[in-house]
mmCIF file of C-alpha atoms in Angstrom:
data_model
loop_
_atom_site.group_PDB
_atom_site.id
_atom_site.type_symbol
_atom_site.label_atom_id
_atom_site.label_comp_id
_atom_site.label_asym_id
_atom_site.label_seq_id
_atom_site.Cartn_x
_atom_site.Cartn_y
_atom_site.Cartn_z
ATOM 1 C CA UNK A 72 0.000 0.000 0.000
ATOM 2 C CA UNK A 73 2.985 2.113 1.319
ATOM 3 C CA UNK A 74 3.678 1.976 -2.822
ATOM 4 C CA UNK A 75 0.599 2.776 -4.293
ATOM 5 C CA UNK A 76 0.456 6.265 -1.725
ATOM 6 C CA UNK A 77 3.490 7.179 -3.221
ATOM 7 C CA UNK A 78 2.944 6.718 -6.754
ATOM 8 C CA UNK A 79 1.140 9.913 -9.059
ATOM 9 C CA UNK A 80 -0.626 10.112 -11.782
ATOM 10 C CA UNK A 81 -1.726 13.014 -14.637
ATOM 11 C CA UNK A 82 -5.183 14.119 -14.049
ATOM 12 C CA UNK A 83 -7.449 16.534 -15.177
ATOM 13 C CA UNK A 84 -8.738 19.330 -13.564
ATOM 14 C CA UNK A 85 -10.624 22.848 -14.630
ATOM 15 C CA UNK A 86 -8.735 25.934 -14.767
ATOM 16 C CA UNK A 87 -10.003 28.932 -14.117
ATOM 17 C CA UNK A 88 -8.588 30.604 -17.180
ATOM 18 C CA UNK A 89 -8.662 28.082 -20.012
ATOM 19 C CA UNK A 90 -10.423 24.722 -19.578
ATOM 20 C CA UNK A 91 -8.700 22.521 -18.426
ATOM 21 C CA UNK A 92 -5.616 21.225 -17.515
ATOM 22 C CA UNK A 93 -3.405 18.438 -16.451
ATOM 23 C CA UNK A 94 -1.791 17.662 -12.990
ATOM 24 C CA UNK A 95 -0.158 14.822 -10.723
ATOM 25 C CA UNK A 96 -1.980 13.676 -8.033
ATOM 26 C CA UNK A 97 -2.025 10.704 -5.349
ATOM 27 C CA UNK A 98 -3.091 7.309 -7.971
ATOM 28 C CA UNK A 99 -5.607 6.052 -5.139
ATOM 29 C CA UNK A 100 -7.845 9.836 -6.520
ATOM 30 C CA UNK A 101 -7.976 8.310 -9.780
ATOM 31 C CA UNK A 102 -11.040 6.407 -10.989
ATOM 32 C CA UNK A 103 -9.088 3.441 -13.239
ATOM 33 C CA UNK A 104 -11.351 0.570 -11.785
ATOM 34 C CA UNK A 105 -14.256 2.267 -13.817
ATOM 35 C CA UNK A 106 -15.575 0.320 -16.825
ATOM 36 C CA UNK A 107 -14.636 0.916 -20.366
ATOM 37 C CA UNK A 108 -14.905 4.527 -21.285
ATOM 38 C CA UNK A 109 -18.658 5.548 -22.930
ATOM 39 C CA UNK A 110 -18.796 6.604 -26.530
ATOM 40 C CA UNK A 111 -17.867 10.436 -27.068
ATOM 41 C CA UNK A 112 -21.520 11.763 -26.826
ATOM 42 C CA UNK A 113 -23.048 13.235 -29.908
ATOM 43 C CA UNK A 114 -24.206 16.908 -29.797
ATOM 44 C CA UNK A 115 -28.053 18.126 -30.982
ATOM 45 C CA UNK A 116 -27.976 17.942 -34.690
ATOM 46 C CA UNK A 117 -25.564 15.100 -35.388
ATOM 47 C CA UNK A 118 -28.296 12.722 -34.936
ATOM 48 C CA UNK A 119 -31.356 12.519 -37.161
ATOM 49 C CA UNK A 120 -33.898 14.661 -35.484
ATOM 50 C CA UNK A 121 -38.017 13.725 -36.612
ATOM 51 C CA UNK A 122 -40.402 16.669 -36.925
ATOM 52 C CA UNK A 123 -44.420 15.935 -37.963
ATOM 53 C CA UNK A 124 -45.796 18.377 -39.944
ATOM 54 C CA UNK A 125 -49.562 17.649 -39.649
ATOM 55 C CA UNK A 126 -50.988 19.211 -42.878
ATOM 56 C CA UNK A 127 -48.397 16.853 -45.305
ATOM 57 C CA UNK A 128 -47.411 13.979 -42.411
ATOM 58 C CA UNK A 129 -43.870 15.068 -43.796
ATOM 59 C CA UNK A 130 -41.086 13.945 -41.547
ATOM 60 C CA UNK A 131 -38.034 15.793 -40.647
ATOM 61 C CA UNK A 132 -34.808 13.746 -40.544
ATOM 62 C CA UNK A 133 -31.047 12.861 -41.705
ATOM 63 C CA UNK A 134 -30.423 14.069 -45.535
ATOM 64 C CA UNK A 135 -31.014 11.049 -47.490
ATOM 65 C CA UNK A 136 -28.784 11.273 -49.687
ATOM 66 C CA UNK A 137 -25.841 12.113 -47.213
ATOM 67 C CA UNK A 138 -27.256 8.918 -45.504
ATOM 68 C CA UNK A 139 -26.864 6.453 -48.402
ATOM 69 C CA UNK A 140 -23.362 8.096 -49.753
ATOM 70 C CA UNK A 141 -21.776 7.858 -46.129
ATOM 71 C CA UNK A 142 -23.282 3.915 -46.208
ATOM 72 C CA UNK A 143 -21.501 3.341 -49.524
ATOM 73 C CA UNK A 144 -18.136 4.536 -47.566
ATOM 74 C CA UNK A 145 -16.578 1.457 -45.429
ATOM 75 C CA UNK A 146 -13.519 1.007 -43.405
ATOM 76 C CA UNK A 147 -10.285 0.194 -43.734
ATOM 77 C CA UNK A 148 -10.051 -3.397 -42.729
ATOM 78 C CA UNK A 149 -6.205 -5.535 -42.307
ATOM 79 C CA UNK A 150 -6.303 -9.108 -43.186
ATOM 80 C CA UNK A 151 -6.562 -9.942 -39.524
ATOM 81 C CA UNK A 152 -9.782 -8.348 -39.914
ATOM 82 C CA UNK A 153 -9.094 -5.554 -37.543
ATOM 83 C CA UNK A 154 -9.177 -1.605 -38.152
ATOM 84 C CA UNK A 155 -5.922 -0.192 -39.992
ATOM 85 C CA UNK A 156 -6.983 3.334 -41.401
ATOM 86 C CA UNK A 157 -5.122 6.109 -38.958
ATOM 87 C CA UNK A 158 -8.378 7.793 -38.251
ATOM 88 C CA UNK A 159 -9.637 4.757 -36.340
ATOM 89 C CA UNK A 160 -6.686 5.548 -33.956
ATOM 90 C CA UNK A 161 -7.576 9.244 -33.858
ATOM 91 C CA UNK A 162 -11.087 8.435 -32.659
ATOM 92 C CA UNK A 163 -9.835 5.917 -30.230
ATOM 93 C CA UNK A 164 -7.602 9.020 -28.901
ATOM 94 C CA UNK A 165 -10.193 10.996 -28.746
ATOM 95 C CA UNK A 166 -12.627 8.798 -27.045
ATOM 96 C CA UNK A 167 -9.401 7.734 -24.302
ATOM 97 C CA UNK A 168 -8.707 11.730 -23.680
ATOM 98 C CA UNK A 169 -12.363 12.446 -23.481
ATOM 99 C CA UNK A 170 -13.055 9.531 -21.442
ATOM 100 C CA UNK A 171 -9.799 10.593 -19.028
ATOM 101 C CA UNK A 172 -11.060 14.053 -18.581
ATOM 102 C CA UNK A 173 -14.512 12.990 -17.184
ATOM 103 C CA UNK A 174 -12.683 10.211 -14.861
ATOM 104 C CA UNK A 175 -10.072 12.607 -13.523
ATOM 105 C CA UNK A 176 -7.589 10.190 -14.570
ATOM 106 C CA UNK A 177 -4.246 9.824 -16.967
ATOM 107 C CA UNK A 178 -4.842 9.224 -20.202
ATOM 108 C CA UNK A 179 -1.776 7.308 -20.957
ATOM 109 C CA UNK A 180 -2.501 4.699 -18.270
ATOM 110 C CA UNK A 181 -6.501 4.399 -19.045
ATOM 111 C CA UNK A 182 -5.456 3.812 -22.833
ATOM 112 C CA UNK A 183 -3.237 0.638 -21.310
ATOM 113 C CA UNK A 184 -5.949 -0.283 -18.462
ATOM 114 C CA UNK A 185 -7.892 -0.427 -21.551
ATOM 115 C CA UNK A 186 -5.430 -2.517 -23.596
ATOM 116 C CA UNK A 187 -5.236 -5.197 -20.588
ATOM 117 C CA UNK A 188 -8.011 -4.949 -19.574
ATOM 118 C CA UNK A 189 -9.568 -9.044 -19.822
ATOM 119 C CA UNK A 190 -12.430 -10.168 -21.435
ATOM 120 C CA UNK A 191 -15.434 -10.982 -19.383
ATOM 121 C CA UNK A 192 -16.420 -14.352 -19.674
ATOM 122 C CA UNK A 193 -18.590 -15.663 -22.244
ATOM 123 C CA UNK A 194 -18.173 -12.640 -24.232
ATOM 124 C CA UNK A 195 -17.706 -12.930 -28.264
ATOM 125 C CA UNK A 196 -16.918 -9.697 -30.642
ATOM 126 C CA UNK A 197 -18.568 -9.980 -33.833
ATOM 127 C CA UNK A 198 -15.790 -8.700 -36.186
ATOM 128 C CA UNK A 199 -18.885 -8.245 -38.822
ATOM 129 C CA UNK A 200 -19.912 -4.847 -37.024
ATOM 130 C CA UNK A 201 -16.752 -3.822 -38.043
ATOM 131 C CA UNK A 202 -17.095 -4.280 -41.816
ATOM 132 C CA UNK A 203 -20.892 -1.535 -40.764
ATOM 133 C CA UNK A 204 -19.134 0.446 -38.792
ATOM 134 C CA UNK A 205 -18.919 4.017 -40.532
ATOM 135 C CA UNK A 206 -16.115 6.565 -39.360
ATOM 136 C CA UNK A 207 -17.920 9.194 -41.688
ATOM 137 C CA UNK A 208 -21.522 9.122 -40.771
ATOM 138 C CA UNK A 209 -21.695 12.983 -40.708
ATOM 139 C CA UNK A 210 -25.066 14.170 -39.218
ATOM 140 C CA UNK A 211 -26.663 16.704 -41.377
ATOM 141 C CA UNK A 212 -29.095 19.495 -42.019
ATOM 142 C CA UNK A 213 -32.950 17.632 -42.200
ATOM 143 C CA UNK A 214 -34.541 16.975 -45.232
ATOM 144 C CA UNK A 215 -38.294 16.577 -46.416
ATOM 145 C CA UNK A 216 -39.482 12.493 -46.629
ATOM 146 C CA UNK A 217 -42.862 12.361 -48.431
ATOM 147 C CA UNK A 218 -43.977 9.223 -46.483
ATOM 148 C CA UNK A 219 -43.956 7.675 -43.175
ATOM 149 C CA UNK A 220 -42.713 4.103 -44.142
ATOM 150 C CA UNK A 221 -39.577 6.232 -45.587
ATOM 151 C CA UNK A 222 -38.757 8.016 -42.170
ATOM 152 C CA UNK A 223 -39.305 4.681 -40.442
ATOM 153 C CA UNK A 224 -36.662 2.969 -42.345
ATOM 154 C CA UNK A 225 -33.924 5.710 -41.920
ATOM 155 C CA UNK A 226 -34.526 6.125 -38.567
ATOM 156 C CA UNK A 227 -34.317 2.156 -38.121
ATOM 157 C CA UNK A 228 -30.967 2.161 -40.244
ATOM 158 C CA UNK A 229 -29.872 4.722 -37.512
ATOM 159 C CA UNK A 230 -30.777 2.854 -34.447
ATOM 160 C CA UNK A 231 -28.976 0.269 -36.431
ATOM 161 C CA UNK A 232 -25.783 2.059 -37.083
ATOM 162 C CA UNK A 233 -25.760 2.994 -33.310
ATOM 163 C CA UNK A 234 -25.986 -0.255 -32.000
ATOM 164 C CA UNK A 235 -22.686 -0.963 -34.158
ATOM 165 C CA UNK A 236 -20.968 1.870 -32.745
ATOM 166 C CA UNK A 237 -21.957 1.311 -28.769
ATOM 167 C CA UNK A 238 -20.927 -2.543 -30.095
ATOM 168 C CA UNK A 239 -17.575 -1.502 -31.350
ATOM 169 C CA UNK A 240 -16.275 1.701 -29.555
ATOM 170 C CA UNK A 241 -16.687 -0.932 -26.255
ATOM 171 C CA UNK A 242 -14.853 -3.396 -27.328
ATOM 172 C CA UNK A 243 -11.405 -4.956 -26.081
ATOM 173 C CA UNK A 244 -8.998 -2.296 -28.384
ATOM 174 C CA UNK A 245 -7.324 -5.712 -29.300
ATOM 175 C CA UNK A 246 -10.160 -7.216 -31.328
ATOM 176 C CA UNK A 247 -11.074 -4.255 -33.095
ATOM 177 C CA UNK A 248 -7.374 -1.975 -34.226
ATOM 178 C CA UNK A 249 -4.208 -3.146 -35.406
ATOM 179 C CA UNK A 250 -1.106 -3.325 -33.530
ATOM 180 C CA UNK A 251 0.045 -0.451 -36.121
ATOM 181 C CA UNK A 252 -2.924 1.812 -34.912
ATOM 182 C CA UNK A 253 -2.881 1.054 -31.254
ATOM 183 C CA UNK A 254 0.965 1.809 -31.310
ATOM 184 C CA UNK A 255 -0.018 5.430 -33.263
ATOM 185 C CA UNK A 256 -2.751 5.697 -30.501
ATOM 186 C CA UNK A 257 -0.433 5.520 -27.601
ATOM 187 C CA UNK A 258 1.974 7.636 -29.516
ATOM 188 C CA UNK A 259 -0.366 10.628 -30.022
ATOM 189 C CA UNK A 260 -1.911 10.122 -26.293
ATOM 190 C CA UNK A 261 1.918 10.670 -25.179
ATOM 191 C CA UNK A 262 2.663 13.647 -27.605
ATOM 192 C CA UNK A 263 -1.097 14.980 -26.501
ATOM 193 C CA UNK A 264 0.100 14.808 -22.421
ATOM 194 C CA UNK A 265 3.690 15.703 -22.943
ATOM 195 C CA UNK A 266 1.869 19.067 -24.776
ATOM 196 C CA UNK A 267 -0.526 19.912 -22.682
ATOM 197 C CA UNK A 268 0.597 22.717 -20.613
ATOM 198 C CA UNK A 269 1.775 24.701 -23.574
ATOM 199 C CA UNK A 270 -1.214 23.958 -25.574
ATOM 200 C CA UNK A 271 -3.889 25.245 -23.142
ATOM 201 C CA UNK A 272 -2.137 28.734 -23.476
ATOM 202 C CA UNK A 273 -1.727 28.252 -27.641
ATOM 203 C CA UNK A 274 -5.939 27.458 -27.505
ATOM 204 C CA UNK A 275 -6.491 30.204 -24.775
ATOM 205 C CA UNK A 276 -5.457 32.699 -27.701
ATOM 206 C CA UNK A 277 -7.458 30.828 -30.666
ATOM 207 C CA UNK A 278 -10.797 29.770 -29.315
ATOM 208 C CA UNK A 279 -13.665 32.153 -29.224
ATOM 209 C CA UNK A 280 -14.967 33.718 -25.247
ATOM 210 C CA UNK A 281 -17.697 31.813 -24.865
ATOM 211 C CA UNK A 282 -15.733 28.273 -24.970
ATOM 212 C CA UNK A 283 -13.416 29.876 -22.022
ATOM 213 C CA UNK A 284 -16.410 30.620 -20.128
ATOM 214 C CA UNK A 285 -17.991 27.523 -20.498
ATOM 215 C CA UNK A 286 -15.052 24.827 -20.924
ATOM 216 C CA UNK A 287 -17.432 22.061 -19.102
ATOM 217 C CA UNK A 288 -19.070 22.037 -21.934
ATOM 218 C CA UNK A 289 -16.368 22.063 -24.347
ATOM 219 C CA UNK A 290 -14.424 19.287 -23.135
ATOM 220 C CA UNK A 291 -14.925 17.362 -26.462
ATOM 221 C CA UNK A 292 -13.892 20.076 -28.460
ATOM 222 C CA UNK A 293 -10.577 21.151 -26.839
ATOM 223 C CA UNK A 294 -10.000 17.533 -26.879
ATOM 224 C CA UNK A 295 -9.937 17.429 -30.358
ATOM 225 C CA UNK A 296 -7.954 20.553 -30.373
ATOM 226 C CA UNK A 297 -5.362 19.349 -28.282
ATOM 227 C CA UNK A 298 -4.984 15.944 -29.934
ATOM 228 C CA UNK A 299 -4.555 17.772 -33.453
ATOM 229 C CA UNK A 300 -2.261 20.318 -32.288
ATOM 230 C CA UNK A 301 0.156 17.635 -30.809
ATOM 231 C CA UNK A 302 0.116 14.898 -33.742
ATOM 232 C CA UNK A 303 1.158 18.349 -36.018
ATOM 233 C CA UNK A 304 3.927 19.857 -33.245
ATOM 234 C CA UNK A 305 5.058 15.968 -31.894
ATOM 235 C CA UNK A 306 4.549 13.454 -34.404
ATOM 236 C CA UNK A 307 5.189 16.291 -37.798
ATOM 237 C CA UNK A 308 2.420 14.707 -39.585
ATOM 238 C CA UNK A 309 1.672 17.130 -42.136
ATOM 239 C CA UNK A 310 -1.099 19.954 -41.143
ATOM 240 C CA UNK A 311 -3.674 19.629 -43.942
ATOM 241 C CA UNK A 312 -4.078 16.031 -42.896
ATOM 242 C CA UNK A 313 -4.244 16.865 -39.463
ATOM 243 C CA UNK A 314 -6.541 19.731 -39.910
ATOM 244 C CA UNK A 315 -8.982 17.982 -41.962
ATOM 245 C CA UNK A 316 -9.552 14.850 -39.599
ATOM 246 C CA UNK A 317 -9.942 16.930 -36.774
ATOM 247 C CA UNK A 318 -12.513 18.574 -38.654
ATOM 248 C CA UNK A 319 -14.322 15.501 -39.578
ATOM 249 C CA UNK A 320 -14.108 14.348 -35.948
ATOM 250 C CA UNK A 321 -15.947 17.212 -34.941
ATOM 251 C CA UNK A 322 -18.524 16.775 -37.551
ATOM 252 C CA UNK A 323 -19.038 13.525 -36.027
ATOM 253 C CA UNK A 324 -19.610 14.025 -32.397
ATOM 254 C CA UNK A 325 -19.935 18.104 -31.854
ATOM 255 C CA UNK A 326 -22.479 20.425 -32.697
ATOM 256 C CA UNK A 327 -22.670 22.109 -35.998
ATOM 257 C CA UNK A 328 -20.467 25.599 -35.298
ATOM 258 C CA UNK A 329 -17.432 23.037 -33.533
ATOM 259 C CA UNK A 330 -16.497 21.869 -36.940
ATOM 260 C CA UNK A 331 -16.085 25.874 -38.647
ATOM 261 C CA UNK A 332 -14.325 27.163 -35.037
ATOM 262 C CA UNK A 333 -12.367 24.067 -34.839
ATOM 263 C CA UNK A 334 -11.406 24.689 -38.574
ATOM 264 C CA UNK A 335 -9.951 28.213 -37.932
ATOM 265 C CA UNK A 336 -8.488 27.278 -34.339
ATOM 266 C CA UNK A 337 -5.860 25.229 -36.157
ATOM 267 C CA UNK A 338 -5.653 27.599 -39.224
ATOM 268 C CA UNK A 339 -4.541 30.148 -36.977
ATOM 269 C CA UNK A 340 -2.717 27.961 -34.945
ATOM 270 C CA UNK A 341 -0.720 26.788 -37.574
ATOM 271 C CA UNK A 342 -0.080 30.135 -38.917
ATOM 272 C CA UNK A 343 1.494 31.344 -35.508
ATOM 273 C CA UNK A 344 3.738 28.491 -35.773
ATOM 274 C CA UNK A 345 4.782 29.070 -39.035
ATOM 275 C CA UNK A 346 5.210 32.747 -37.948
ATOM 276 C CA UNK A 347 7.426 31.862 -34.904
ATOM 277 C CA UNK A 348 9.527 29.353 -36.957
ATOM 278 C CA UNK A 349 10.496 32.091 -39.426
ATOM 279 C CA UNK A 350 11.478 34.390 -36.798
ATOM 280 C CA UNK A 351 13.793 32.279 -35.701
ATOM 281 C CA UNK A 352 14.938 31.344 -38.503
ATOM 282 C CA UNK A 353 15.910 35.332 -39.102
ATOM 283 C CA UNK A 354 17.058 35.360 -35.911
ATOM 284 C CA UNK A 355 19.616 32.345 -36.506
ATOM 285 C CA UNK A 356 20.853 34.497 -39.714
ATOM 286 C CA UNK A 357 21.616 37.859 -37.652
ATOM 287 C CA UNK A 358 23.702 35.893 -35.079
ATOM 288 C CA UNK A 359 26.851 36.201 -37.013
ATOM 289 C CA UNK A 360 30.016 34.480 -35.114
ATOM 290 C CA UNK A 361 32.911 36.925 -34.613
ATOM 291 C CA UNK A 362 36.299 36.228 -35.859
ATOM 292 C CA UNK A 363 39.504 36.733 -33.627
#
């Protein structure tokens, strides 16, 4: 026991100037005996919403065509039959950081709680839901359905698609990524912790007011934020790439205005980084050795 008092972890805590930030405190605080981390939730408007217009009995829900063109768009699967595309790791980040911020604990060691975590008896993963599962189901503004039969089936296809993802976002990491993607994972979980400090200032100065006032309920958000800003600064993977799959990940589990701020967050960040690296670059030039 004497052990375990000693020991530390990271944890997360609110700050009363930007969100939130990262500490060490005593392991027995953190909550690691919890049970697999919940789904990233998904804000109002990336689910299909159903309005009843009496006059027509039209139905308001998920554009149908959106619907059937993000169907037609499958994962990446290896030949073990697991997940290899990198933005199956980035969600799995972002549901570990998410998932460490509610618990108070580290990410690092709930990603690897996760990763050892056994199976409970009897249990059996059907590595078909992978082969449904859609990483870009975008929600999406509501369209017009001229019958009720019509409505019924999309919203059963959704309650369908759900089912995959609560199926599939709980299961053991080991049946569902790669050993490539759960190796990138714990990479950009380190680069994301090792960062954090100095990235709660560099989002203090790009995200709009009222995320600083209410960073509770942005905690998905500057998640994102902080994962993207650390796979460009740590890992040098190049910006657009980054940049662009942040943006889809908000598109996927945020509200409709995260994916637009989220978009120019990074834009700017990037810019100040380019910025800085040139004035250093100048200031390398000046600094002329002199000669004896």
């Amino acid at each position: 026991m004497e052990g375990i008092r000693s020991s530390s972890v990271l944890s997360c805590y609110y700050s009363s100037k930007t969100h939130f930030k990262l500490r060490r405190q005593p392991l027995e605080h953190c909550f690691l005996s919890l049970p697999p981390p919940p789904p990233p939730p998904r804000h109002p408007g990336s689910r299909p919403k159903v309005r009843i217009s009496l006059p027509s009995m039209a139905l308001q829900v998920q554009d149908q065509q959106s619907f059937h063109k993000s169907k037609e768009m499958l994962p990446k699967i290896d030949k073990s039959g697991r997940f290899c595309s990198p933005r199956a790791a980035r969600e799995l980040a972002l549901l570990i950081v998410y998932a460490s911020c509610l618990q108070g604990s580290d990410p690092i060691r709930l990603f690897e709680k996760r990763i050892n975590a056994a199976r409970e008896p009897g249990y059996e993963f059907d590595k078909a839901s992978l082969l449904q599962y859609n990483h870009m189901s975008f929600g999406g503004p509501p369209v017009t359905t001229h019958s009720v039969e019509e409505a019924d089936e999309l919203l059963r296809s959704d309650e369908q698609d759900s089912a995959i993802e609560a199926e599939v976002l709980s299961a053991p990491p080991k049946l569902v990524y790669s050993k490539l993607l759960l190796s990138f994972t714990r990479k950009l979980l380190v680069a994301t912790v090792d960062k954090w400090d100095n990235h709660v200032l560099a989002i203090d100065k790009v995200v709009p007011s009222n995320w600083k006032n209410e960073p509770a309920g942005r905690i998905l958000e500057l998640s994102i934020l902080h994962l993207a800003m650390s796979e460009i600064t740590v890992l040098g993977t190049r910006h657009p790439i980054v940049i662009n799959e942040a943006v889809d990940l908000a598109k996927r589990f945020c509200d409709g205005a995260a994916p637009r701020i989220i978009n120019g967050c990074l834009r700017t960040f990037v810019k100040d980084l380019a910025g800085t690296s040139t004035a250093q670059t100048s200031n390398s030039k000046l600094e002329v050795p002199l000669q004896v």
